[in-house]
mmCIF file of C-alpha atoms in Angstrom:
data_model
loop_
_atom_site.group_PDB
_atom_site.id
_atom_site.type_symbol
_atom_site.label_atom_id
_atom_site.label_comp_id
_atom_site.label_asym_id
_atom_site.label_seq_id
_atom_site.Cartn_x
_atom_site.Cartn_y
_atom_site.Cartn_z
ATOM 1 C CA UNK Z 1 112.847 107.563 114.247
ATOM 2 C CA UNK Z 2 115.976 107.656 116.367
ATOM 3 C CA UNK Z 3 117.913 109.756 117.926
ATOM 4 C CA UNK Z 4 115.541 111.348 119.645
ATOM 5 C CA UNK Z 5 115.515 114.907 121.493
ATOM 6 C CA UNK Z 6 112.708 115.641 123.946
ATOM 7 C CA UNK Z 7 113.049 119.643 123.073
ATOM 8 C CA UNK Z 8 111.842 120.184 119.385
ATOM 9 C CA UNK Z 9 114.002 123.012 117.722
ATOM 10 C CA UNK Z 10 111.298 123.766 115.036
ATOM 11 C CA UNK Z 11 108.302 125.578 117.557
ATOM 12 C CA UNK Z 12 109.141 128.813 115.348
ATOM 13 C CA UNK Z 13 107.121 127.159 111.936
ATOM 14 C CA UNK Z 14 104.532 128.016 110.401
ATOM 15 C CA UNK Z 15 101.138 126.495 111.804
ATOM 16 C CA UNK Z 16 100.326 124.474 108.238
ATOM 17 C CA UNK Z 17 96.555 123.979 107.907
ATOM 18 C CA UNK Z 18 95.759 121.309 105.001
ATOM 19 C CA UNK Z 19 91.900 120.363 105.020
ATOM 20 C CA UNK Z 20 91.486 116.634 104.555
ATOM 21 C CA UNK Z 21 90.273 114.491 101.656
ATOM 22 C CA UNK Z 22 89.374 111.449 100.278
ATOM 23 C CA UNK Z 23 90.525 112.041 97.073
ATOM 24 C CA UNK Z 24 94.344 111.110 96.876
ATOM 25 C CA UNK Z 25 94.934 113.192 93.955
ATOM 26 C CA UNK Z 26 94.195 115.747 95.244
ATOM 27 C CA UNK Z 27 95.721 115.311 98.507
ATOM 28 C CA UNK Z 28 99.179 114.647 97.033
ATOM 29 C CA UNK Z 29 98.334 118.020 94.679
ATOM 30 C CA UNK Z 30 97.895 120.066 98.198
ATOM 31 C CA UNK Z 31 100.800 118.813 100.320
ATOM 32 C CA UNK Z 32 103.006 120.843 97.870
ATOM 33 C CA UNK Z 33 101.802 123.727 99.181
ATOM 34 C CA UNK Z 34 103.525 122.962 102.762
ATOM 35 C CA UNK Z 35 106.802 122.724 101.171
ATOM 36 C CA UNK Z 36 109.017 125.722 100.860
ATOM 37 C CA UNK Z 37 109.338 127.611 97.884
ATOM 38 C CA UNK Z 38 113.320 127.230 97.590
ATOM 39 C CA UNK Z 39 113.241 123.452 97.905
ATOM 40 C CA UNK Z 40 111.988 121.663 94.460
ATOM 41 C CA UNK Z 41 109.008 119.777 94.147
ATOM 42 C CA UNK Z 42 108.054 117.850 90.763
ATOM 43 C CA UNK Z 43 106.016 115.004 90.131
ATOM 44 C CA UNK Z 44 108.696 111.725 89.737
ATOM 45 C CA UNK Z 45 107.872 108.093 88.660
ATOM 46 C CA UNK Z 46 108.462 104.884 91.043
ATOM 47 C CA UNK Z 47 112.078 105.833 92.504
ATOM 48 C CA UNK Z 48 112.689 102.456 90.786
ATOM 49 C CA UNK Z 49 111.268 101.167 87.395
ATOM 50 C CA UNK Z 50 112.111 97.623 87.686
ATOM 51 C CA UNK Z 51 111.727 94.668 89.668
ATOM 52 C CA UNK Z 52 114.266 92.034 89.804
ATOM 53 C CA UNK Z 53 112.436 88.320 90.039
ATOM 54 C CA UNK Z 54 114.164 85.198 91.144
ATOM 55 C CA UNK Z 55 113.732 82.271 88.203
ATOM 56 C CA UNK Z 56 113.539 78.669 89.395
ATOM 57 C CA UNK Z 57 116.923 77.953 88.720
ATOM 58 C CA UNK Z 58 117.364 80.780 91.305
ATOM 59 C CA UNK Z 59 118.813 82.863 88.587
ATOM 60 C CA UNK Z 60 118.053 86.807 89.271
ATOM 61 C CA UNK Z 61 116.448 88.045 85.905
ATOM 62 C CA UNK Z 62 115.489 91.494 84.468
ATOM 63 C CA UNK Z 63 111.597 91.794 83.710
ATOM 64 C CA UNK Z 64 111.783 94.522 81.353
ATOM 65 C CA UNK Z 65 107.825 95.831 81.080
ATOM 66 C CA UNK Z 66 107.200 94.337 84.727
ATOM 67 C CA UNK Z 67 105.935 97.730 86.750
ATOM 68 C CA UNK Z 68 105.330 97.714 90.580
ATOM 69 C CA UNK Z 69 102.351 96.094 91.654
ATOM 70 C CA UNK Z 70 101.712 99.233 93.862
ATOM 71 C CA UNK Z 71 101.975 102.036 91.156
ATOM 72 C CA UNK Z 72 101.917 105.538 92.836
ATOM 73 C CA UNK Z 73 101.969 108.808 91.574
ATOM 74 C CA UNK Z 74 105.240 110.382 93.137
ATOM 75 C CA UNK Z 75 106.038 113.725 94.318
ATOM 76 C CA UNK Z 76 109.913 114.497 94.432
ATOM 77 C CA UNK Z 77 111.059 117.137 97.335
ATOM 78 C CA UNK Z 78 114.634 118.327 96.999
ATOM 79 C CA UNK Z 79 117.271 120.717 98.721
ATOM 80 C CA UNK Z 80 120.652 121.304 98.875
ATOM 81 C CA UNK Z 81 121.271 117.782 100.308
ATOM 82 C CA UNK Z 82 118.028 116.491 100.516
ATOM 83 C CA UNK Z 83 115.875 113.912 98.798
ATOM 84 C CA UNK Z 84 112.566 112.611 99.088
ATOM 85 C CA UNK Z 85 109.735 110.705 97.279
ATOM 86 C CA UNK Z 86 105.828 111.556 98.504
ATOM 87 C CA UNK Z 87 103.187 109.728 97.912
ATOM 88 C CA UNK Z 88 100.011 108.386 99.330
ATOM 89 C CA UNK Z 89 100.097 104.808 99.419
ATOM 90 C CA UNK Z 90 96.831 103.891 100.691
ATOM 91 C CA UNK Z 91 93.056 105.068 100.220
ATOM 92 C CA UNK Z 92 91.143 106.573 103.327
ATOM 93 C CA UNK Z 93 89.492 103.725 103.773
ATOM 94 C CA UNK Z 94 92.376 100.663 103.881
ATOM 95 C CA UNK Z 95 94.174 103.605 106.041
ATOM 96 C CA UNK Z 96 91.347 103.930 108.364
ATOM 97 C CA UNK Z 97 91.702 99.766 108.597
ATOM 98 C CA UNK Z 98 94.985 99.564 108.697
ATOM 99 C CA UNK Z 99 95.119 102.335 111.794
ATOM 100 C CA UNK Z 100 92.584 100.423 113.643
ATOM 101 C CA UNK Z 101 94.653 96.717 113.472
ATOM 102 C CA UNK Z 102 97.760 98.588 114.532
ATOM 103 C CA UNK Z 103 96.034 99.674 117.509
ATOM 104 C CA UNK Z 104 94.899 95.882 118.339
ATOM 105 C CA UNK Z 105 98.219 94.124 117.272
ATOM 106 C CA UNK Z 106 101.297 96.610 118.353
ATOM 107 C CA UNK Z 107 102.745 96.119 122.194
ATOM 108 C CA UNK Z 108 104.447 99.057 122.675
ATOM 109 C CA UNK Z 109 107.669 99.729 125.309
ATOM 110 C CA UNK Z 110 107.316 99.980 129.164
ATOM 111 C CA UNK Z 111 109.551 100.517 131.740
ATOM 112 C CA UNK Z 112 113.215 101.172 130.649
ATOM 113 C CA UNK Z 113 112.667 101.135 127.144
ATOM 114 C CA UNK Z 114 110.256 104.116 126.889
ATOM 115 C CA UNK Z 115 112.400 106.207 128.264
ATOM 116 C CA UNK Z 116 115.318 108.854 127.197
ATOM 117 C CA UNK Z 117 118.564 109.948 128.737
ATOM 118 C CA UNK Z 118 119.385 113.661 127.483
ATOM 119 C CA UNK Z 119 122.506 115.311 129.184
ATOM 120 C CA UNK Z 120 122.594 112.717 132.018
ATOM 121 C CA UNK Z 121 118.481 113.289 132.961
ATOM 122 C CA UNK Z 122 115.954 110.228 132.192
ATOM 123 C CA UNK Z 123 113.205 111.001 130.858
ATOM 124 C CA UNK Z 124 109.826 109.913 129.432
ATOM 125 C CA UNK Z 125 110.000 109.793 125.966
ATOM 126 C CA UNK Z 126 106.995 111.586 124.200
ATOM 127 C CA UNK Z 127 105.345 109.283 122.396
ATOM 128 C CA UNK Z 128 104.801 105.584 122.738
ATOM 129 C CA UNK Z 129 107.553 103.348 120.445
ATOM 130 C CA UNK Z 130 107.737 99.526 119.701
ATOM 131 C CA UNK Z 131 110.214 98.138 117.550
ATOM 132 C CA UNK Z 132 109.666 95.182 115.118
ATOM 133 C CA UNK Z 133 111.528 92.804 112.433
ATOM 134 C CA UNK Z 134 113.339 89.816 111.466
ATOM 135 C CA UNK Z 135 114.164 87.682 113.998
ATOM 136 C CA UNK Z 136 117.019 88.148 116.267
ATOM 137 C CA UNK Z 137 117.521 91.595 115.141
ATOM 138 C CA UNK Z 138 118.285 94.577 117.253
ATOM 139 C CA UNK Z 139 118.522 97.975 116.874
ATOM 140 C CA UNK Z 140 120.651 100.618 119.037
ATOM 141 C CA UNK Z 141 119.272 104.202 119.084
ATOM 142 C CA UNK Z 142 119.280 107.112 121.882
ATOM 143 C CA UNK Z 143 121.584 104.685 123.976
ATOM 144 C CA UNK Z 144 118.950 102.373 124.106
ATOM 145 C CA UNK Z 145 119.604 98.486 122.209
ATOM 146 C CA UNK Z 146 116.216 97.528 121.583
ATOM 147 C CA UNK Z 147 115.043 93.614 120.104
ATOM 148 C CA UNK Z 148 112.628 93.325 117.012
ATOM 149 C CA UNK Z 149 109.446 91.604 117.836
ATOM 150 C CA UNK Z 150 108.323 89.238 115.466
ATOM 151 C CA UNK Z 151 106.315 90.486 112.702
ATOM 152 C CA UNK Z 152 102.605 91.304 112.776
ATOM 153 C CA UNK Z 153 100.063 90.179 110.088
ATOM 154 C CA UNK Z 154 99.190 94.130 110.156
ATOM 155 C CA UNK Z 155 103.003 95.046 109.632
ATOM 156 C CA UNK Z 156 103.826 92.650 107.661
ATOM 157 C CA UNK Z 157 101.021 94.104 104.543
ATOM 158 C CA UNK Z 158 102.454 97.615 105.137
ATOM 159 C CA UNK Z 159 105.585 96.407 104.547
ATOM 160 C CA UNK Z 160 105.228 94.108 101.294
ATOM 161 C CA UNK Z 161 102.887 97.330 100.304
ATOM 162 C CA UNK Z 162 106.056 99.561 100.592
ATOM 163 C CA UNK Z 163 108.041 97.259 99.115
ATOM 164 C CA UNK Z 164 106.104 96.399 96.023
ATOM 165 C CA UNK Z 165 106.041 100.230 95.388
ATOM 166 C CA UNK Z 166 109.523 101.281 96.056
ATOM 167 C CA UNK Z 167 111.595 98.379 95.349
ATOM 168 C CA UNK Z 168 113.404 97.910 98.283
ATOM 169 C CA UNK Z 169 113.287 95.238 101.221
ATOM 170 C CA UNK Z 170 113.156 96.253 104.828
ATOM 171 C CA UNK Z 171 113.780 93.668 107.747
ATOM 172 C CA UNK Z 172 113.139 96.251 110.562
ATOM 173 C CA UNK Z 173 110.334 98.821 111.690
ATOM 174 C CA UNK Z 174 110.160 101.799 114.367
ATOM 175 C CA UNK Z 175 106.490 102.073 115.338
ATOM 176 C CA UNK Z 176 105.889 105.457 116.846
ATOM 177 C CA UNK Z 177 102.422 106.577 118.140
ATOM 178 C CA UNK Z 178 101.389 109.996 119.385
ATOM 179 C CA UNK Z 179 98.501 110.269 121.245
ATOM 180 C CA UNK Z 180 97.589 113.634 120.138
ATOM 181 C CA UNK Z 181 99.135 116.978 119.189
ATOM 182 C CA UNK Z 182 101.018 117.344 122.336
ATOM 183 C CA UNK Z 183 103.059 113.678 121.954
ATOM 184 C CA UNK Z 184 106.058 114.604 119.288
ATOM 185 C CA UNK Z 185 109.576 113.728 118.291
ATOM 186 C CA UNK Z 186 112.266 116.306 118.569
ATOM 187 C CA UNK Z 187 115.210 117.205 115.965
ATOM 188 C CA UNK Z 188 117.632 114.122 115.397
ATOM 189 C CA UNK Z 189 119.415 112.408 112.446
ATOM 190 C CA UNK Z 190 118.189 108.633 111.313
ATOM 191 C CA UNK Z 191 122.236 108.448 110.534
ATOM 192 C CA UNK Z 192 122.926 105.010 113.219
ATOM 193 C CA UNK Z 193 126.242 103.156 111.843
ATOM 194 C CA UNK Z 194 123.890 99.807 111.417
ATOM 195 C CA UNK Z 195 121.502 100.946 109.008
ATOM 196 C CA UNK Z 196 122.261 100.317 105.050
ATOM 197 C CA UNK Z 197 123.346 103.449 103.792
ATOM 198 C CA UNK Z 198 122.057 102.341 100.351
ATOM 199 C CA UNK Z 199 118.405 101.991 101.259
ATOM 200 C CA UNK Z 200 116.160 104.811 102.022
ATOM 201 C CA UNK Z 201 114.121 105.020 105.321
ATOM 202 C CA UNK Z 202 110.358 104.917 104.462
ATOM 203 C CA UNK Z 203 107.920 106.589 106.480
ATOM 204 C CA UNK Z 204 104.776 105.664 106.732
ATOM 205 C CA UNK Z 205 101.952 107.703 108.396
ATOM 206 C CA UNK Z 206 98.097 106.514 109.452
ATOM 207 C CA UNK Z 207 96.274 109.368 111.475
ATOM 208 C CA UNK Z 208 96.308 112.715 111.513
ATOM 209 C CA UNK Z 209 97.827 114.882 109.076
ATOM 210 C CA UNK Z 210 101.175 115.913 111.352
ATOM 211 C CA UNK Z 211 103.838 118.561 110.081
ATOM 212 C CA UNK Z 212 106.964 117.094 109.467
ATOM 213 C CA UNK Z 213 110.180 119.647 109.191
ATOM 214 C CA UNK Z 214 113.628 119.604 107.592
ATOM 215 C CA UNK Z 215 116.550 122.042 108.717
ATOM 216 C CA UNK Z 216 119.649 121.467 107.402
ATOM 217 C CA UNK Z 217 122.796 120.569 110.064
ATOM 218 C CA UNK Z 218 124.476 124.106 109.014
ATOM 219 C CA UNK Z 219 121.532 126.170 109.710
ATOM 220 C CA UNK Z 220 120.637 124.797 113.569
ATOM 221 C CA UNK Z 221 120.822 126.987 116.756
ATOM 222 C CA UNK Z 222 121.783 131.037 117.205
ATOM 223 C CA UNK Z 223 125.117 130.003 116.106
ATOM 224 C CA UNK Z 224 124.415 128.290 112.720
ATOM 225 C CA UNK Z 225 126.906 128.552 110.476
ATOM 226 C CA UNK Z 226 124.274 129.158 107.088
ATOM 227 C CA UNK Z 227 120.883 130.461 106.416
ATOM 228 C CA UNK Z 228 119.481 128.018 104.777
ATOM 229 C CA UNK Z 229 115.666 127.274 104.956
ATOM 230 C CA UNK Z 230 114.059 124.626 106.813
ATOM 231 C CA UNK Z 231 111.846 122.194 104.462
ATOM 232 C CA UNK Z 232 107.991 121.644 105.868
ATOM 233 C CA UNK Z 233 105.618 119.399 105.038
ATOM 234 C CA UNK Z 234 102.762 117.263 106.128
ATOM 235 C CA UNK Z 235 102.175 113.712 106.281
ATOM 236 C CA UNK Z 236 98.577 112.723 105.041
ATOM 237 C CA UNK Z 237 96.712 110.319 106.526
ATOM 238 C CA UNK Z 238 98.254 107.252 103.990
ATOM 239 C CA UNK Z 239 100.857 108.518 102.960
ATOM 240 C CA UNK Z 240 104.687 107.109 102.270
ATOM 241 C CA UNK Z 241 108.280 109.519 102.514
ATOM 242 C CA UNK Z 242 110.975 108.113 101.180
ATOM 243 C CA UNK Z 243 114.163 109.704 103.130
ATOM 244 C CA UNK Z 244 116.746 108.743 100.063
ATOM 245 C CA UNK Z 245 120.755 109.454 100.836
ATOM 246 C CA UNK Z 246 122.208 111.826 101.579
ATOM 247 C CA UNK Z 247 119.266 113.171 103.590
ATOM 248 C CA UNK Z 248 119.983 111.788 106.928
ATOM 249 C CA UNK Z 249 123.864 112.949 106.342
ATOM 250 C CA UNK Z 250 122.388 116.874 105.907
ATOM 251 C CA UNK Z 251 119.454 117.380 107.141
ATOM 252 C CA UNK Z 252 117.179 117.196 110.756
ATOM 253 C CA UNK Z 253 113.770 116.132 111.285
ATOM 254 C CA UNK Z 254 111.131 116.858 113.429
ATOM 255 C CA UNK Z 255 107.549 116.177 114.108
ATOM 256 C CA UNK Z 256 106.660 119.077 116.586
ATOM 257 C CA UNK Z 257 104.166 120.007 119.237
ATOM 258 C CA UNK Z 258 100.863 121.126 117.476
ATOM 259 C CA UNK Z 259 98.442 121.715 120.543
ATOM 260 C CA UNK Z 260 95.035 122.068 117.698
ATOM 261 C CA UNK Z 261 95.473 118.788 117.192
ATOM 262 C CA UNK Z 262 93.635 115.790 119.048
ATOM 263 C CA UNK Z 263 93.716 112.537 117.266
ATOM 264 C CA UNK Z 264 96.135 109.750 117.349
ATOM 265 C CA UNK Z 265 98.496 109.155 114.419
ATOM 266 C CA UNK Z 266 100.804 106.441 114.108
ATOM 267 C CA UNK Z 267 104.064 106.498 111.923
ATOM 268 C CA UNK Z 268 105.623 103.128 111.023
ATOM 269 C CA UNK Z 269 109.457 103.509 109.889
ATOM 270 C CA UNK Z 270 110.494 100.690 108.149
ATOM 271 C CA UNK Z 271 114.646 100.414 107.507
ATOM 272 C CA UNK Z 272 117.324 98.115 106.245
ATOM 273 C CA UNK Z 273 119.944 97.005 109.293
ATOM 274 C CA UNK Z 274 123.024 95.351 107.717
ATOM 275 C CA UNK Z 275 122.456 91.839 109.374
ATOM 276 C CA UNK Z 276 126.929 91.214 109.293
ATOM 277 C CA UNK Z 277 127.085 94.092 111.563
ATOM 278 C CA UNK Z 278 125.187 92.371 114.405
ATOM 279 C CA UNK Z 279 127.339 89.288 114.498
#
């Protein structure tokens, strides 16, 4: 995600432990445990009912009983500003696949491009990042204007898979992967002036289980303005977050150090860019 920050603000939380399972059920029943009491969890439908169908004529048409292809049983995670959808998109096992032809297919960034300037330093950024998409397409984040790559067979599944569930097309993905527990992504805002501010950003994660935090903008550093709590969670092995608006107006996001943990995990990002903006 963009914007990064090399210094996670979030090394206070709580250590979440969530044993693994195979069973998604019961995985999506246990992440709301890592969620904190005073933000609202319930279980939600498709964030969209419908899909809209081109006709022949290329006439847009209503099909009224037509449900997703990729029906999911959603969890809904509010706040004062917040709104997400959680759910776990893909079994262990077509995770477990889809992890290991991301790690043959994805080139990620050398050189200038995987690193970060904060406050005038350069620096390396934590994690590995490649950026794919539509053609031509680029995408400016941390003062960096990177260039899609074209499309992998691998990315391009995940991303028909997230649309089919959620409705919404995406011509762009952030590829992030952290080597272990040590590799993370400090607080920052997915707020940059080319993204569609009427499409969520959906997260997808294939690895290990990572916390993920929330903390509102008014409730950051020894100066912040409100107490409000942060939200945490973590992101099963499979699973989709939807970051609906206003999130990325309110609230931070992390993915912070967590030094028990050794496996890889890799967290696609899939977004919207408004293609006028880039002519």
């Amino acid at each position: 995600m963009g914007n990064d920050s090399l210094v996670s603000r979030a090394e206070r939380s709580l250590v979440l432990n969530n044993p693994s399972t195979e069973n998604p059920r019961q995985q999506v029943t246990a992440m709301e445990t890592f969620v904190k009491k005073r933000s609202f969890i319930s279980e939600a439908r498709s964030p969209q009912k419908k899909i809209k169908l081109e006709s022949d004529e290329g006439m847009e048409q209503d099909e009224e009983d037509e449900e997703f292809s990729h029906p999911v049983p959603w969890q809904k995670i509010e706040a004062e500003g917040l709104d997400c959808d959680y759910a776990l998109l893909f079994s262990k096992e077509e995770a477990d696949n889809l992890c290991k032809q991301l790690e043959e297919e994805v080139v990620y960034s050398t050189g200038e491009e995987a690193k970060v300037q904060v406050f005038g330093k350069v620096y390396d950024i934590p994690r590995k990042q490649a950026t794919y998409g539509d053609a031509g397409l680029t995408y400016t984040y941390s003062r960096v204007t990177r260039l899609a790559n074209s499309w992998t067979p691998t990315l391009e599944y995940i991303r028909d898979a997230v649309t089919k569930t959620t409705g919404q097309a995406f011509n762009f993905v952030l590829v992030n992967r952290y080597k272990d527990g040590q590799d993370h992504m400090g607080e920052h805002r997915d707020d940059e002036k080319e993204l569609d501010p009427l499409c969520p950003i959906a997260s997808v994660s294939l690895g290990a289980p990572r916390d993920f935090i929330f903390r509102h903008r008014d409730a950051r550093g020894k100066q912040s303005l409100r107490q409000i709590e942060p939200v945490k969670l973590e992101l099963a092995h499979g699973s989709l977050l939807l970051m609906n608006s206003p999130t990325n107006t309110f609230w931070y996001h992390s993915l912070p150090v967590r030094k028990k943990s050794s496996l890889p995990r890799i967290n696609l990002t899939f977004r919207r860019i408004v293609v006028d903006r880039k002519k």
